[in-house]
Amino acid sequence: GQNIDQPTEMTATEGAIVQINCTYQTSGFNGLFWYQQHAGEAPTFLSYNVLDGLEEKGRFSSFLSRSKGYSYLLLKELQMKDSASYLCAVRDSNYQLIWGAGTKLIIKP
Amino acid sequence: DTGVSQNPRHKITKRGQNVTFRCDPISEHNRLYWYRQTLGQGPEFLTYFQNEAQLEKSRLLSDRFSAERPKGSFSTLEIQRTEQGDSAMYLCASSLGTGDQETQYFGPGTRLLVL
């Protein structure tokens, strides 16, 4: 079967750094996506990795290791508005997105 | 705003009634996806279209669900004889299916409550 694992919830402090991990087991791999979803809203695209390594985009970075079936999303200089759920999704051999259940990130002042 | 739009944003219905949702994708996007999401879960794939062709439908989707995209632009999702278990957020996404970084962009969703 296909499986995406992420922690259910994480808490961090404003101004700090947090790393959200994602491990996956899918039938094929054609890229990994991270989305942010605020409560009651639709997911918004954050990052895409298809090759091993780190992709940096402002305060957010995403890392991929295909051999380990592992990715993380790194958020720096946390702001209160970063409180949201972060969804990891893998595109499988059929080019369909397989989604994790999301990690709820709580930012405390 | 040229993003994905969905209507209605909220729908309350009684069990057994039919409901229809509409999605207008980003204009140049040829792929359109429907997902269902419940609280604390990631989106669950329902179906997708490339232009007007429905290319895949989830095996989990019952025959009460049907989707169309008649002219390759907007799409409708109909649920017949709704059940309480259909209560969820229904998300539409579109993408420009041109290769590797095919990113899906989501609409605001339609929240369905079946009483």
Short mmCIF file of C-alpha atoms in Angstrom, two decimals:
data_model
loop_
_atom_site.label_atom_id
_atom_site.label_comp_id
_atom_site.label_asym_id
_atom_site.label_seq_id
_atom_site.Cartn_x
_atom_site.Cartn_y
_atom_site.Cartn_z
CA GLY A 1 0.00 0.00 0.00
CA GLN A 2 0.90 3.65 -0.18
CA ASN A 3 1.66 5.57 2.97
CA ILE A 4 2.72 9.06 3.96
CA ASP A 5 3.66 9.67 7.60
CA GLN A 6 3.91 13.02 9.32
CA PRO A 7 3.69 14.00 12.99
CA THR A 8 0.15 14.96 13.94
CA GLU A 9 1.04 18.12 15.83
CA MET A 10 4.07 20.23 16.70
CA THR A 11 4.55 23.31 18.85
CA ALA A 12 7.21 25.97 18.39
CA THR A 13 8.01 29.47 19.61
CA GLU A 14 7.74 32.66 17.60
CA GLY A 15 11.12 33.55 16.09
CA ALA A 16 12.44 29.99 16.35
CA ILE A 17 13.08 27.29 13.74
CA VAL A 18 10.99 24.13 13.28
CA GLN A 19 11.49 21.05 11.12
CA ILE A 20 8.49 19.00 10.00
CA ASN A 21 9.35 15.51 8.80
CA CYS A 22 7.62 13.36 6.22
CA THR A 23 8.36 9.75 5.33
CA TYR A 24 6.73 8.00 2.44
CA GLN A 25 6.23 4.61 0.85
CA THR A 26 4.60 4.90 -2.55
CA SER A 27 4.35 2.99 -5.80
CA GLY A 28 6.83 5.08 -7.73
CA PHE A 29 8.00 8.61 -7.12
CA ASN A 30 7.56 11.64 -9.34
CA GLY A 31 8.09 14.47 -6.92
CA LEU A 32 7.16 15.60 -3.43
CA PHE A 33 5.10 18.65 -2.55
CA TRP A 34 4.56 20.64 0.62
CA TYR A 35 1.37 22.63 1.10
CA GLN A 36 0.26 24.97 3.87
CA GLN A 37 -3.36 24.92 4.99
CA HIS A 38 -4.86 27.39 7.43
CA ALA A 39 -7.94 26.21 9.32
CA GLY A 40 -11.03 26.24 7.13
CA GLU A 41 -9.09 27.25 4.02
CA ALA A 42 -7.73 25.45 0.99
CA PRO A 43 -4.13 24.17 0.77
CA THR A 44 -1.63 26.56 -0.77
CA PHE A 45 1.53 25.40 -2.54
CA LEU A 46 4.83 25.89 -0.70
CA SER A 47 7.52 23.79 -2.36
CA TYR A 48 8.38 20.99 -4.74
CA ASN A 49 11.31 18.53 -4.66
CA VAL A 50 12.10 15.90 -7.24
CA LEU A 51 15.88 15.60 -6.84
CA ASP A 52 17.78 14.94 -3.63
CA GLY A 53 18.86 17.98 -1.71
CA LEU A 54 17.63 21.22 -0.26
CA GLU A 55 15.38 23.74 -1.96
CA GLU A 56 15.28 27.14 -0.28
CA LYS A 57 12.53 29.67 -0.68
CA GLY A 58 12.72 32.58 1.72
CA ARG A 59 12.00 31.48 5.28
CA PHE A 60 10.95 28.02 4.07
CA SER A 61 13.24 25.22 2.88
CA SER A 62 12.43 21.67 1.84
CA PHE A 63 14.77 18.70 1.75
CA LEU A 64 14.45 15.37 -0.03
CA SER A 65 16.24 12.04 0.21
CA ARG A 66 14.71 9.61 -2.28
CA SER A 67 16.81 6.66 -1.09
CA LYS A 68 15.45 7.10 2.43
CA GLY A 69 11.90 8.00 1.39
CA TYR A 70 12.21 11.11 3.52
CA SER A 71 11.59 14.82 3.32
CA TYR A 72 11.43 17.70 5.73
CA LEU A 73 10.10 21.21 5.66
CA LEU A 74 12.17 23.75 7.59
CA LEU A 75 10.55 26.97 8.73
CA LYS A 76 12.81 29.74 10.04
CA GLU A 77 12.06 32.94 11.96
CA LEU A 78 8.62 31.63 12.84
CA GLN A 79 5.75 34.09 12.82
CA MET A 80 2.33 33.70 14.40
CA LYS A 81 0.78 33.53 10.91
CA ASP A 82 2.74 30.31 10.30
CA SER A 83 0.29 28.53 12.60
CA ALA A 84 -1.35 26.13 10.16
CA SER A 85 -1.34 22.54 8.99
CA TYR A 86 1.48 21.47 6.70
CA LEU A 87 0.68 18.73 4.21
CA CYS A 88 3.21 16.48 2.54
CA ALA A 89 2.13 14.92 -0.78
CA VAL A 90 3.97 12.51 -3.09
CA ARG A 91 3.22 12.08 -6.77
CA ASP A 92 3.23 8.37 -7.54
CA SER A 93 3.94 6.38 -10.70
CA ASN A 94 0.43 7.20 -11.98
CA TYR A 95 1.12 10.90 -11.45
CA GLN A 96 -1.49 11.03 -8.71
CA LEU A 97 -0.85 12.91 -5.47
CA ILE A 98 -0.84 10.79 -2.33
CA TRP A 99 -1.41 12.99 0.71
CA GLY A 100 -0.32 12.78 4.30
CA ALA A 101 -2.78 13.71 7.04
CA GLY A 102 -0.88 16.92 7.74
CA THR A 103 1.05 18.30 10.69
CA LYS A 104 -0.69 20.95 12.77
CA LEU A 105 1.89 23.55 13.76
CA ILE A 106 1.12 25.70 16.78
CA ILE A 107 3.22 28.83 17.26
CA LYS A 108 3.43 30.29 20.76
CA PRO A 109 4.55 33.83 21.52
CA ASP B 1 -8.61 37.36 -9.17
CA THR B 2 -7.75 34.57 -11.59
CA GLY B 3 -7.44 31.72 -9.11
CA VAL B 4 -9.62 28.63 -8.78
CA SER B 5 -13.15 29.45 -7.65
CA GLN B 6 -15.80 27.18 -6.17
CA ASN B 7 -19.49 27.64 -5.54
CA PRO B 8 -21.21 27.47 -3.20
CA ARG B 9 -18.79 27.96 -0.33
CA HIS B 10 -21.15 26.29 2.13
CA LYS B 11 -24.05 23.90 1.67
CA ILE B 12 -26.37 22.43 4.27
CA THR B 13 -28.73 19.74 3.08
CA LYS B 14 -30.94 17.01 4.43
CA ARG B 15 -30.02 13.37 4.06
CA GLY B 16 -31.35 11.97 0.80
CA GLN B 17 -31.20 15.22 -1.14
CA ASN B 18 -29.00 15.78 -4.19
CA VAL B 19 -26.35 18.50 -4.25
CA THR B 20 -24.20 19.96 -7.01
CA PHE B 21 -20.99 21.91 -6.67
CA ARG B 22 -19.22 23.97 -9.29
CA CYS B 23 -15.53 24.60 -9.86
CA ASP B 24 -14.00 27.16 -12.21
CA PRO B 25 -10.31 26.42 -12.72
CA ILE B 26 -7.50 28.81 -13.62
CA SER B 27 -8.27 29.62 -17.24
CA GLU B 28 -5.27 28.09 -19.02
CA HIS B 29 -5.18 24.94 -16.85
CA ASN B 30 -6.14 21.75 -18.66
CA ARG B 31 -6.29 19.46 -15.63
CA LEU B 32 -8.94 19.62 -12.95
CA TYR B 33 -9.11 17.56 -9.78
CA TRP B 34 -11.77 16.94 -7.15
CA TYR B 35 -10.84 15.99 -3.59
CA ARG B 36 -12.70 15.44 -0.35
CA GLN B 37 -11.20 16.41 2.98
CA THR B 38 -12.39 15.70 6.51
CA LEU B 39 -11.07 17.27 9.69
CA GLY B 40 -7.52 16.25 10.55
CA GLN B 41 -6.96 14.42 7.29
CA GLY B 42 -5.26 15.20 4.03
CA PRO B 43 -7.24 15.58 0.83
CA GLU B 44 -8.69 12.33 -0.55
CA PHE B 45 -8.62 12.03 -4.33
CA LEU B 46 -12.03 11.66 -6.00
CA THR B 47 -11.53 12.18 -9.72
CA TYR B 48 -9.67 14.17 -12.32
CA PHE B 49 -10.12 15.52 -15.83
CA GLN B 50 -7.75 16.38 -18.59
CA ASN B 51 -9.68 18.86 -20.69
CA GLU B 52 -13.17 17.35 -20.93
CA ALA B 53 -12.08 13.73 -20.46
CA GLN B 54 -12.50 12.14 -17.05
CA LEU B 55 -9.30 10.10 -16.83
CA GLU B 56 -9.51 8.59 -13.39
CA LYS B 57 -12.06 8.04 -10.68
CA SER B 58 -11.26 6.77 -7.20
CA ARG B 59 -12.37 3.22 -6.52
CA LEU B 60 -13.57 4.50 -3.16
CA LEU B 61 -16.10 6.73 -4.89
CA SER B 62 -19.61 5.37 -4.83
CA ASP B 63 -22.00 5.52 -7.77
CA ARG B 64 -23.81 8.37 -6.02
CA PHE B 65 -20.96 10.68 -7.04
CA SER B 66 -20.63 11.96 -10.57
CA ALA B 67 -18.53 14.69 -12.10
CA GLU B 68 -18.55 16.43 -15.45
CA ARG B 69 -16.43 18.91 -17.31
CA PRO B 70 -18.44 19.30 -20.51
CA LYS B 71 -16.41 21.93 -22.33
CA GLY B 72 -13.07 21.42 -20.68
CA SER B 73 -13.50 24.54 -18.58
CA PHE B 74 -15.67 24.51 -15.44
CA SER B 75 -16.61 21.27 -13.71
CA THR B 76 -19.52 20.11 -11.59
CA LEU B 77 -19.58 17.47 -8.89
CA GLU B 78 -22.97 15.98 -8.04
CA ILE B 79 -23.76 13.84 -5.02
CA GLN B 80 -27.07 12.02 -5.19
CA ARG B 81 -29.03 10.79 -2.17
CA THR B 82 -26.62 12.41 0.26
CA GLU B 83 -25.67 10.61 3.46
CA GLN B 84 -24.32 12.03 6.70
CA GLY B 85 -20.96 10.49 5.90
CA ASP B 86 -20.72 12.78 2.88
CA SER B 87 -20.23 15.76 5.19
CA ALA B 88 -16.79 17.12 4.34
CA MET B 89 -14.92 19.88 2.56
CA TYR B 90 -14.94 19.33 -1.22
CA LEU B 91 -11.86 20.81 -2.83
CA CYS B 92 -11.20 21.49 -6.48
CA ALA B 93 -7.70 21.99 -7.86
CA SER B 94 -6.36 22.74 -11.30
CA SER B 95 -3.00 22.42 -12.95
CA LEU B 96 -1.20 22.97 -16.20
CA GLY B 97 -0.23 19.41 -17.03
CA THR B 98 2.99 20.04 -18.85
CA GLY B 99 5.46 17.86 -17.02
CA ASP B 100 7.57 17.61 -13.93
CA GLN B 101 6.57 20.47 -11.74
CA GLU B 102 2.87 20.11 -12.32
CA THR B 103 1.62 22.00 -9.32
CA GLN B 104 -2.01 21.81 -8.30
CA TYR B 105 -3.66 25.06 -7.20
CA PHE B 106 -6.68 24.74 -4.97
CA GLY B 107 -9.94 26.61 -4.78
CA PRO B 108 -11.44 27.72 -1.44
CA GLY B 109 -13.56 24.58 -1.18
CA THR B 110 -17.24 23.84 -0.61
CA ARG B 111 -18.09 22.77 2.91
CA LEU B 112 -21.00 20.30 2.89
CA LEU B 113 -23.05 19.44 5.96
CA VAL B 114 -25.62 16.67 5.63
CA LEU B 115 -28.19 16.66 8.41
#
